Amino acid sequence: MDTEVFVCQHNPIDRIAPDIYGHFAEHLGRCVYGGLWVGEDDQVSTDEGIREDTTALLADLDAPVLRWPGGCFADDYHWKDGVGPREERPRRRNMWWPQGRGRVPEESNAFGTEEFLALCEKIDTEPYLAVNVGSGDPREAVDWAEYCNYDGETEMTRLRAESGSEQPHGVTYWGVGNENWGCGGRFSPEAYAEQFRHYANYLNTFDRVMGDGSMELVACGHIADDWNRRFLDYLAECVDFGENTVYDLMDHLSVHRYYYAGGDTDFTEDQYYRLFARTAQIATDVDRAAEALELLAPGTDIGVIVDEWGVWHPEAVFGNGLEQEHTVRDALSAAVVLDDLNARADVVSMANIAQTVNVLQCLVQTDETDAWPTPTYHVYDLYKPHMGATALDTVVDADTETVERKGDEFGEGDVHEVPLVSASASERDGQVYVTVSNVDKNDAREIVVSLDSDAIGVESASVLFDGLSVDTYSDGGNTEAFQPSEIPVERSGDRSVLVEAPPSSVVGLSLSV
Ligand code: AHR
């Protein structure tokens, strides 16, 4: 049952982009309406309509980036509907999702660009906007960029001033559509490459000529077999204009991955471990996207973004606005994903767990009067020291649980071996931060963490979920149960420390070296 975690300080990977710890909020269910925005006349305390309880929790997380307005919603969203005097904004369809407290497939447009950017400012996070490719056009997209970023005298900047912002907002991240292989237009990789080229041409030219050249464009990739390769291949054929190649138009390539096994709170032992086998697919998705980029866009520094990911249980359905319970199991799976993303710091430029409030694997849940953190929130809190630090190669020698493959899940082979311990490590200013999860749901594990240094000092050590069963979920009345506690750490050798991780727990160790 002993496990060894080797942290190779001599083998730094890259800086962990803080944006790997990013978020995503869509006009879906009670994420935006009810969760983030309740308007100015609500019983909950707000700052101009934005819930203060929710934003206080998000601000404490140092959330680096927030993607909006979708999701599928983005490809039928016309941003001009959501600016100007609120009482004059049109009520439109939300053809993708029922939303708000009444869960109706309608969009009031009360929460639009200015409200979103005010929210970002309030929680000190970078905005990431997804433009409408499915039912919009490049003019609408570039008008949005001009509205947000241009510092001059045009109709768009007048509209911005009339909407309350004289100064430009300086939005860096622009997604060119969302899941355009699916809800965002059902494009083939080749057809989307044509769309991407078209949109990116205008957005990029606007930015170079009228902006400060800092806009970063995200192309929608896919996890399906050869989608990314076909997209990149065709894109390369499309463009040669002036001194630019097509890859000057593209800064990031995104993929999405959701998974489940069993129910949210009701799952068997097999389903418990199967979830971790499925979770591991995100690492494979990233590797495959990075391989496609290396093959078809060599020599570029295009990053891989996972801008939607998380557990999507069968209980989260259209009718309930994709709400589900949030257990210790879900939080552990998030810890494993974050370890995998840290280990890929050289290729992953951003990741956005879905979705910030109330929907899917949210970090915050709300009711009519309160907001509280989910178990996954605490994992993000524990992982904060990794943001912006240098990832260190980390090798785990642990037992595994064998999960038999069903259908075409988790790639090739008849079985998947789920490591019972997951870990990642990073270094900053003479401190090494190590996160270690004991995925074993039944037994505690003695875990030896070894480094290259022979003068290790333990600065702090805390553990999440000690004593909680894996199906414990947050309900607003039990928030204390998920708080971290201190955990003893022993020196086990000149270059190592020993910690006994309780079953299904996540440990954060801060070591001076
Ligand atoms: O997050 C819910 C939905 O999942 C998003 O709208 C879509 O992009 C994805 O399929």
GROMACS .gro file of C-alpha atoms in nm, residues 208-506:
model
  299
  208ARG     CA    1  -0.369   4.481  -3.562
  209VAL     CA    2  -0.491   4.804  -3.721
  210MET     CA    3  -0.726   4.951  -3.461
  211GLY     CA    4  -0.638   4.762  -3.142
  212ASP     CA    5  -0.315   4.692  -2.962
  213GLY     CA    6  -0.249   4.353  -3.120
  214SER     CA    7  -0.319   4.166  -2.795
  215MET     CA    8  -0.634   3.979  -2.895
  216GLU     CA    9  -0.596   3.601  -2.887
  217LEU     CA   10  -0.824   3.388  -3.102
  218VAL     CA   11  -0.945   3.043  -3.005
  219ALA     CA   12  -1.044   2.791  -3.272
  220CYS     CA   13  -1.292   2.518  -3.182
  221GLY     CA   14  -1.139   2.176  -3.206
  222HIS     CA   15  -1.290   1.844  -3.117
  223ILE     CA   16  -1.205   1.523  -2.935
  224ALA     CA   17  -1.336   1.302  -3.219
  225ASP     CA   18  -1.081   1.104  -3.412
  226ASP     CA   19  -0.932   1.312  -3.687
  227TRP     CA   20  -1.132   1.632  -3.654
  228ASN     CA   21  -0.843   1.852  -3.544
  229ARG     CA   22  -0.611   1.717  -3.809
  230ARG     CA   23  -0.863   1.771  -4.088
  231PHE     CA   24  -0.939   2.120  -3.959
  232LEU     CA   25  -0.572   2.219  -3.938
  233ASP     CA   26  -0.487   2.061  -4.269
  234TYR     CA   27  -0.762   2.241  -4.454
  235LEU     CA   28  -0.696   2.568  -4.274
  236ALA     CA   29  -0.335   2.563  -4.392
  237GLU     CA   30  -0.455   2.530  -4.750
  238CYS     CA   31  -0.690   2.828  -4.719
  239VAL     CA   32  -0.459   3.112  -4.640
  240ASP     CA   33  -0.165   3.302  -4.758
  241PHE     CA   34  -0.221   3.671  -4.740
  242GLY     CA   35   0.054   3.929  -4.717
  243GLU     CA   36   0.314   3.816  -4.471
  244ASN     CA   37   0.073   3.619  -4.260
  245THR     CA   38   0.024   3.250  -4.256
  246VAL     CA   39  -0.298   3.102  -4.131
  247TYR     CA   40  -0.140   3.023  -3.800
  248ASP     CA   41  -0.089   3.390  -3.730
  249LEU     CA   42  -0.467   3.401  -3.708
  250MET     CA   43  -0.494   3.137  -3.440
  251ASP     CA   44  -0.360   3.140  -3.085
  252HIS     CA   45  -0.534   2.844  -2.924
  253LEU     CA   46  -0.716   2.528  -3.024
  254SER     CA   47  -0.991   2.413  -2.786
  255VAL     CA   48  -1.143   2.077  -2.697
  256HIS     CA   49  -1.429   1.981  -2.462
  257ARG     CA   50  -1.475   1.668  -2.252
  258TYR     CA   51  -1.755   1.561  -2.016
  259TYR     CA   52  -1.783   1.222  -1.841
  260TYR     CA   53  -1.981   1.028  -1.583
  261ALA     CA   54  -2.013   0.677  -1.440
  262GLY     CA   55  -2.325   0.581  -1.248
  263GLY     CA   56  -2.530   0.854  -1.083
  264ASP     CA   57  -2.431   1.169  -0.900
  265THR     CA   58  -2.467   1.024  -0.550
  266ASP     CA   59  -2.563   0.667  -0.635
  267PHE     CA   60  -2.279   0.463  -0.785
  268THR     CA   61  -2.122   0.122  -0.740
  269GLU     CA   62  -1.758   0.058  -0.657
  270ASP     CA   63  -1.695  -0.024  -1.025
  271GLN     CA   64  -1.859   0.302  -1.129
  272TYR     CA   65  -1.658   0.491  -0.870
  273TYR     CA   66  -1.329   0.385  -1.034
  274ARG     CA   67  -1.473   0.396  -1.387
  275LEU     CA   68  -1.525   0.768  -1.342
  276PHE     CA   69  -1.148   0.808  -1.293
  277ALA     CA   70  -1.076   0.597  -1.601
  278ARG     CA   71  -1.302   0.829  -1.801
  279THR     CA   72  -1.156   1.140  -1.637
  280ALA     CA   73  -0.813   1.036  -1.768
  281GLN     CA   74  -0.941   1.094  -2.121
  282ILE     CA   75  -0.882   1.467  -2.082
  283ALA     CA   76  -0.507   1.405  -2.073
  284THR     CA   77  -0.539   1.197  -2.390
  285ASP     CA   78  -0.748   1.469  -2.557
  286VAL     CA   79  -0.482   1.729  -2.478
  287ASP     CA   80  -0.202   1.503  -2.601
  288ARG     CA   81  -0.384   1.432  -2.926
  289ALA     CA   82  -0.461   1.799  -2.991
  290ALA     CA   83  -0.096   1.886  -2.917
  291GLU     CA   84   0.021   1.612  -3.155
  292ALA     CA   85  -0.205   1.744  -3.431
  293LEU     CA   86  -0.062   2.094  -3.379
  294GLU     CA   87   0.292   1.965  -3.382
  295LEU     CA   88   0.229   1.778  -3.703
  296LEU     CA   89   0.029   2.039  -3.891
  297ALA     CA   90   0.134   2.369  -3.736
  298PRO     CA   91   0.496   2.299  -3.641
  299GLY     CA   92   0.702   2.579  -3.495
  300THR     CA   93   0.398   2.775  -3.374
  301ASP     CA   94   0.314   2.827  -3.009
  302ILE     CA   95  -0.058   2.760  -3.043
  303GLY     CA   96  -0.184   2.643  -2.703
  304VAL     CA   97  -0.440   2.375  -2.625
  305ILE     CA   98  -0.745   2.492  -2.431
  306VAL     CA   99  -0.995   2.264  -2.259
  307ASP     CA  100  -1.264   2.528  -2.235
  308GLU     CA  101  -1.540   2.297  -2.113
  309TRP     CA  102  -1.480   1.997  -1.894
  310GLY     CA  103  -1.615   1.818  -1.593
  311VAL     CA  104  -1.853   1.556  -1.462
  312TRP     CA  105  -2.196   1.557  -1.628
  313HIS     CA  106  -2.412   1.312  -1.436
  314PRO     CA  107  -2.731   1.158  -1.581
  315GLU     CA  108  -2.927   1.355  -1.320
  316ALA     CA  109  -2.831   1.684  -1.489
  317VAL     CA  110  -3.088   1.714  -1.765
  318PHE     CA  111  -3.238   1.981  -1.986
  319GLY     CA  112  -3.551   2.015  -1.770
  320ASN     CA  113  -3.363   2.092  -1.448
  321GLY     CA  114  -3.115   2.328  -1.611
  322LEU     CA  115  -2.834   2.070  -1.588
  323GLU     CA  116  -2.828   2.064  -1.207
  324GLN     CA  117  -2.680   1.773  -1.014
  325GLU     CA  118  -2.541   1.696  -0.669
  326HIS     CA  119  -2.174   1.764  -0.598
  327THR     CA  120  -1.984   1.494  -0.417
  328VAL     CA  121  -1.639   1.421  -0.285
  329ARG     CA  122  -1.599   1.179  -0.580
  330ASP     CA  123  -1.651   1.466  -0.827
  331ALA     CA  124  -1.400   1.683  -0.643
  332LEU     CA  125  -1.140   1.405  -0.645
  333SER     CA  126  -1.184   1.364  -1.018
  334ALA     CA  127  -1.126   1.739  -1.062
  335ALA     CA  128  -0.802   1.708  -0.861
  336VAL     CA  129  -0.685   1.432  -1.095
  337VAL     CA  130  -0.764   1.644  -1.402
  338LEU     CA  131  -0.579   1.943  -1.258
  339ASP     CA  132  -0.275   1.720  -1.190
  340ASP     CA  133  -0.289   1.603  -1.552
  341LEU     CA  134  -0.316   1.960  -1.680
  342ASN     CA  135  -0.027   2.078  -1.459
  343ALA     CA  136   0.183   1.797  -1.605
  344ARG     CA  137   0.105   1.935  -1.952
  345ALA     CA  138   0.192   2.296  -1.867
  346ASP     CA  139   0.404   2.313  -2.181
  347VAL     CA  140   0.100   2.277  -2.408
  348VAL     CA  141  -0.213   2.371  -2.209
  349SER     CA  142  -0.285   2.743  -2.221
  350MET     CA  143  -0.626   2.743  -2.048
  351ALA     CA  144  -0.897   2.519  -1.907
  352ASN     CA  145  -1.249   2.611  -1.795
  353ILE     CA  146  -1.447   2.379  -1.573
  354ALA     CA  147  -1.819   2.376  -1.654
  355GLN     CA  148  -2.001   2.565  -1.517
  356THR     CA  149  -1.925   2.822  -1.248
  357VAL     CA  150  -2.256   2.840  -1.059
  358ASN     CA  151  -2.535   2.581  -1.013
  359VAL     CA  152  -2.483   2.405  -1.348
  360LEU     CA  153  -2.292   2.076  -1.402
  361GLN     CA  154  -1.965   2.058  -1.205
  362CYS     CA  155  -2.008   2.404  -1.058
  363LEU     CA  156  -1.793   2.553  -0.786
  364VAL     CA  157  -2.071   2.754  -0.623
  365GLN     CA  158  -2.433   2.661  -0.555
  366THR     CA  159  -2.707   2.905  -0.465
  367ASP     CA  160  -3.064   2.920  -0.346
  368GLU     CA  161  -3.288   3.221  -0.304
  369THR     CA  162  -3.091   3.353  -0.009
  370ASP     CA  163  -2.747   3.191   0.011
  371ALA     CA  164  -2.444   3.079  -0.186
  372TRP     CA  165  -2.203   2.805  -0.079
  373PRO     CA  166  -1.897   2.624  -0.218
  374THR     CA  167  -1.909   2.272  -0.361
  375PRO     CA  168  -1.640   2.014  -0.276
  376THR     CA  169  -1.478   2.095  -0.614
  377TYR     CA  170  -1.443   2.458  -0.501
  378HIS     CA  171  -1.217   2.341  -0.219
  379VAL     CA  172  -0.994   2.153  -0.463
  380TYR     CA  173  -0.950   2.474  -0.665
  381ASP     CA  174  -0.871   2.658  -0.345
  382LEU     CA  175  -0.612   2.398  -0.245
  383TYR     CA  176  -0.452   2.408  -0.591
  384LYS     CA  177  -0.413   2.788  -0.598
  385PRO     CA  178  -0.035   2.781  -0.528
  386HIS     CA  179   0.020   2.599  -0.860
  387MET     CA  180  -0.114   2.893  -1.061
  388GLY     CA  181   0.176   3.062  -1.238
  389ALA     CA  182   0.441   2.842  -1.073
  390THR     CA  183   0.677   2.617  -1.271
  391ALA     CA  184   0.546   2.264  -1.312
  392LEU     CA  185   0.793   1.993  -1.215
  393ASP     CA  186   0.798   1.651  -1.370
  394THR     CA  187   0.630   1.424  -1.112
  395VAL     CA  188   0.638   1.045  -1.123
  396VAL     CA  189   0.394   0.841  -0.916
  397ASP     CA  190   0.459   0.480  -0.825
  398ALA     CA  191   0.126   0.354  -0.692
  399ASP     CA  192  -0.108   0.056  -0.706
  400THR     CA  193  -0.381   0.065  -0.964
  401GLU     CA  194  -0.744  -0.044  -0.983
  402THR     CA  195  -0.831  -0.230  -1.301
  403VAL     CA  196  -1.142  -0.111  -1.484
  404GLU     CA  197  -1.271  -0.320  -1.772
  405ARG     CA  198  -1.341  -0.132  -2.089
  406LYS     CA  199  -1.700  -0.109  -2.212
  407GLY     CA  200  -1.771  -0.019  -2.574
  408ASP     CA  201  -1.524   0.237  -2.705
  409GLU     CA  202  -1.469   0.421  -2.377
  410PHE     CA  203  -1.115   0.527  -2.289
  411GLY     CA  204  -0.939   0.445  -2.611
  412GLU     CA  205  -0.772   0.116  -2.683
  413GLY     CA  206  -0.710  -0.197  -2.478
  414ASP     CA  207  -0.947  -0.415  -2.280
  415VAL     CA  208  -0.878  -0.253  -1.946
  416HIS     CA  209  -0.774   0.078  -1.798
  417GLU     CA  210  -0.549   0.086  -1.493
  418VAL     CA  211  -0.659   0.368  -1.263
  419PRO     CA  212  -0.367   0.488  -1.050
  420LEU     CA  213  -0.481   0.501  -0.689
  421VAL     CA  214  -0.269   0.807  -0.629
  422SER     CA  215  -0.248   1.118  -0.846
  423ALA     CA  216  -0.001   1.401  -0.790
  424SER     CA  217   0.152   1.713  -0.943
  425ALA     CA  218   0.415   1.956  -0.821
  426SER     CA  219   0.534   2.306  -0.896
  427GLU     CA  220   0.814   2.534  -0.780
  428ARG     CA  221   0.826   2.905  -0.712
  429ASP     CA  222   1.078   3.110  -0.515
  430GLY     CA  223   1.236   2.821  -0.327
  431GLN     CA  224   0.905   2.657  -0.242
  432VAL     CA  225   0.776   2.336  -0.389
  433TYR     CA  226   0.402   2.280  -0.379
  434VAL     CA  227   0.280   1.922  -0.414
  435THR     CA  228  -0.080   1.809  -0.447
  436VAL     CA  229  -0.147   1.442  -0.386
  437SER     CA  230  -0.483   1.264  -0.407
  438ASN     CA  231  -0.555   0.926  -0.259
  439VAL     CA  232  -0.823   0.799  -0.496
  440ASP     CA  233  -0.856   0.473  -0.302
  441LYS     CA  234  -1.204   0.489  -0.155
  442ASN     CA  235  -1.143   0.233   0.117
  443ASP     CA  236  -0.791   0.259   0.253
  444ALA     CA  237  -0.552   0.523   0.374
  445ARG     CA  238  -0.213   0.524   0.199
  446GLU     CA  239   0.132   0.607   0.324
  447ILE     CA  240   0.275   0.834   0.059
  448VAL     CA  241   0.646   0.918   0.043
  449VAL     CA  242   0.718   1.238  -0.146
  450SER     CA  243   1.079   1.260  -0.264
  451LEU     CA  244   1.255   1.566  -0.400
  452ASP     CA  245   1.604   1.646  -0.531
  453SER     CA  246   1.687   1.862  -0.227
  454ASP     CA  247   1.832   1.741   0.098
  455ALA     CA  248   1.707   2.029   0.310
  456ILE     CA  249   1.332   1.999   0.292
  457GLY     CA  250   1.122   2.201   0.531
  458VAL     CA  251   0.747   2.149   0.571
  459GLU     CA  252   0.581   2.490   0.555
  460SER     CA  253   0.222   2.369   0.562
  461ALA     CA  254   0.022   2.055   0.497
  462SER     CA  255  -0.353   2.031   0.466
  463VAL     CA  256  -0.604   1.769   0.366
  464LEU     CA  257  -0.949   1.778   0.214
  465PHE     CA  258  -1.235   1.533   0.274
  466ASP     CA  259  -1.077   1.346   0.565
  467GLY     CA  260  -1.347   1.121   0.710
  468LEU     CA  261  -1.605   1.192   0.441
  469SER     CA  262  -1.755   0.917   0.230
  470VAL     CA  263  -1.718   0.959  -0.145
  471ASP     CA  264  -2.089   1.023  -0.196
  472THR     CA  265  -2.108   1.311   0.054
  473TYR     CA  266  -2.248   1.613  -0.127
  474SER     CA  267  -2.281   1.980  -0.050
  475ASP     CA  268  -2.628   2.101   0.042
  476GLY     CA  269  -2.574   2.446   0.186
  477GLY     CA  270  -2.610   2.319   0.541
  478ASN     CA  271  -2.286   2.120   0.560
  479THR     CA  272  -2.025   2.362   0.427
  480GLU     CA  273  -1.798   2.313   0.731
  481ALA     CA  274  -1.753   1.943   0.649
  482PHE     CA  275  -1.556   2.021   0.334
  483GLN     CA  276  -1.311   2.267   0.489
  484PRO     CA  277  -0.943   2.161   0.483
  485SER     CA  278  -0.772   2.048   0.799
  486GLU     CA  279  -0.406   2.012   0.894
  487ILE     CA  280  -0.236   1.681   0.835
  488PRO     CA  281   0.085   1.555   1.000
  489VAL     CA  282   0.392   1.514   0.782
  490GLU     CA  283   0.708   1.325   0.885
  491ARG     CA  284   1.059   1.340   0.749
  492SER     CA  285   1.120   0.995   0.608
  493GLY     CA  286   1.470   1.051   0.471
  494ASP     CA  287   1.714   1.324   0.374
  495ARG     CA  288   1.522   1.396   0.061
  496SER     CA  289   1.170   1.286   0.142
  497VAL     CA  290   0.865   1.335   0.358
  498LEU     CA  291   0.587   1.095   0.448
  499VAL     CA  292   0.219   1.166   0.475
  500GLU     CA  293  -0.064   0.925   0.548
  501ALA     CA  294  -0.345   1.027   0.315
  502PRO     CA  295  -0.691   0.919   0.430
  503PRO     CA  296  -0.911   0.731   0.181
  504SER     CA  297  -1.054   0.956  -0.094
  505SER     CA  298  -0.868   1.267   0.014
  506VAL     CA  299  -0.662   1.544  -0.144
   0.00000   0.00000   0.00000
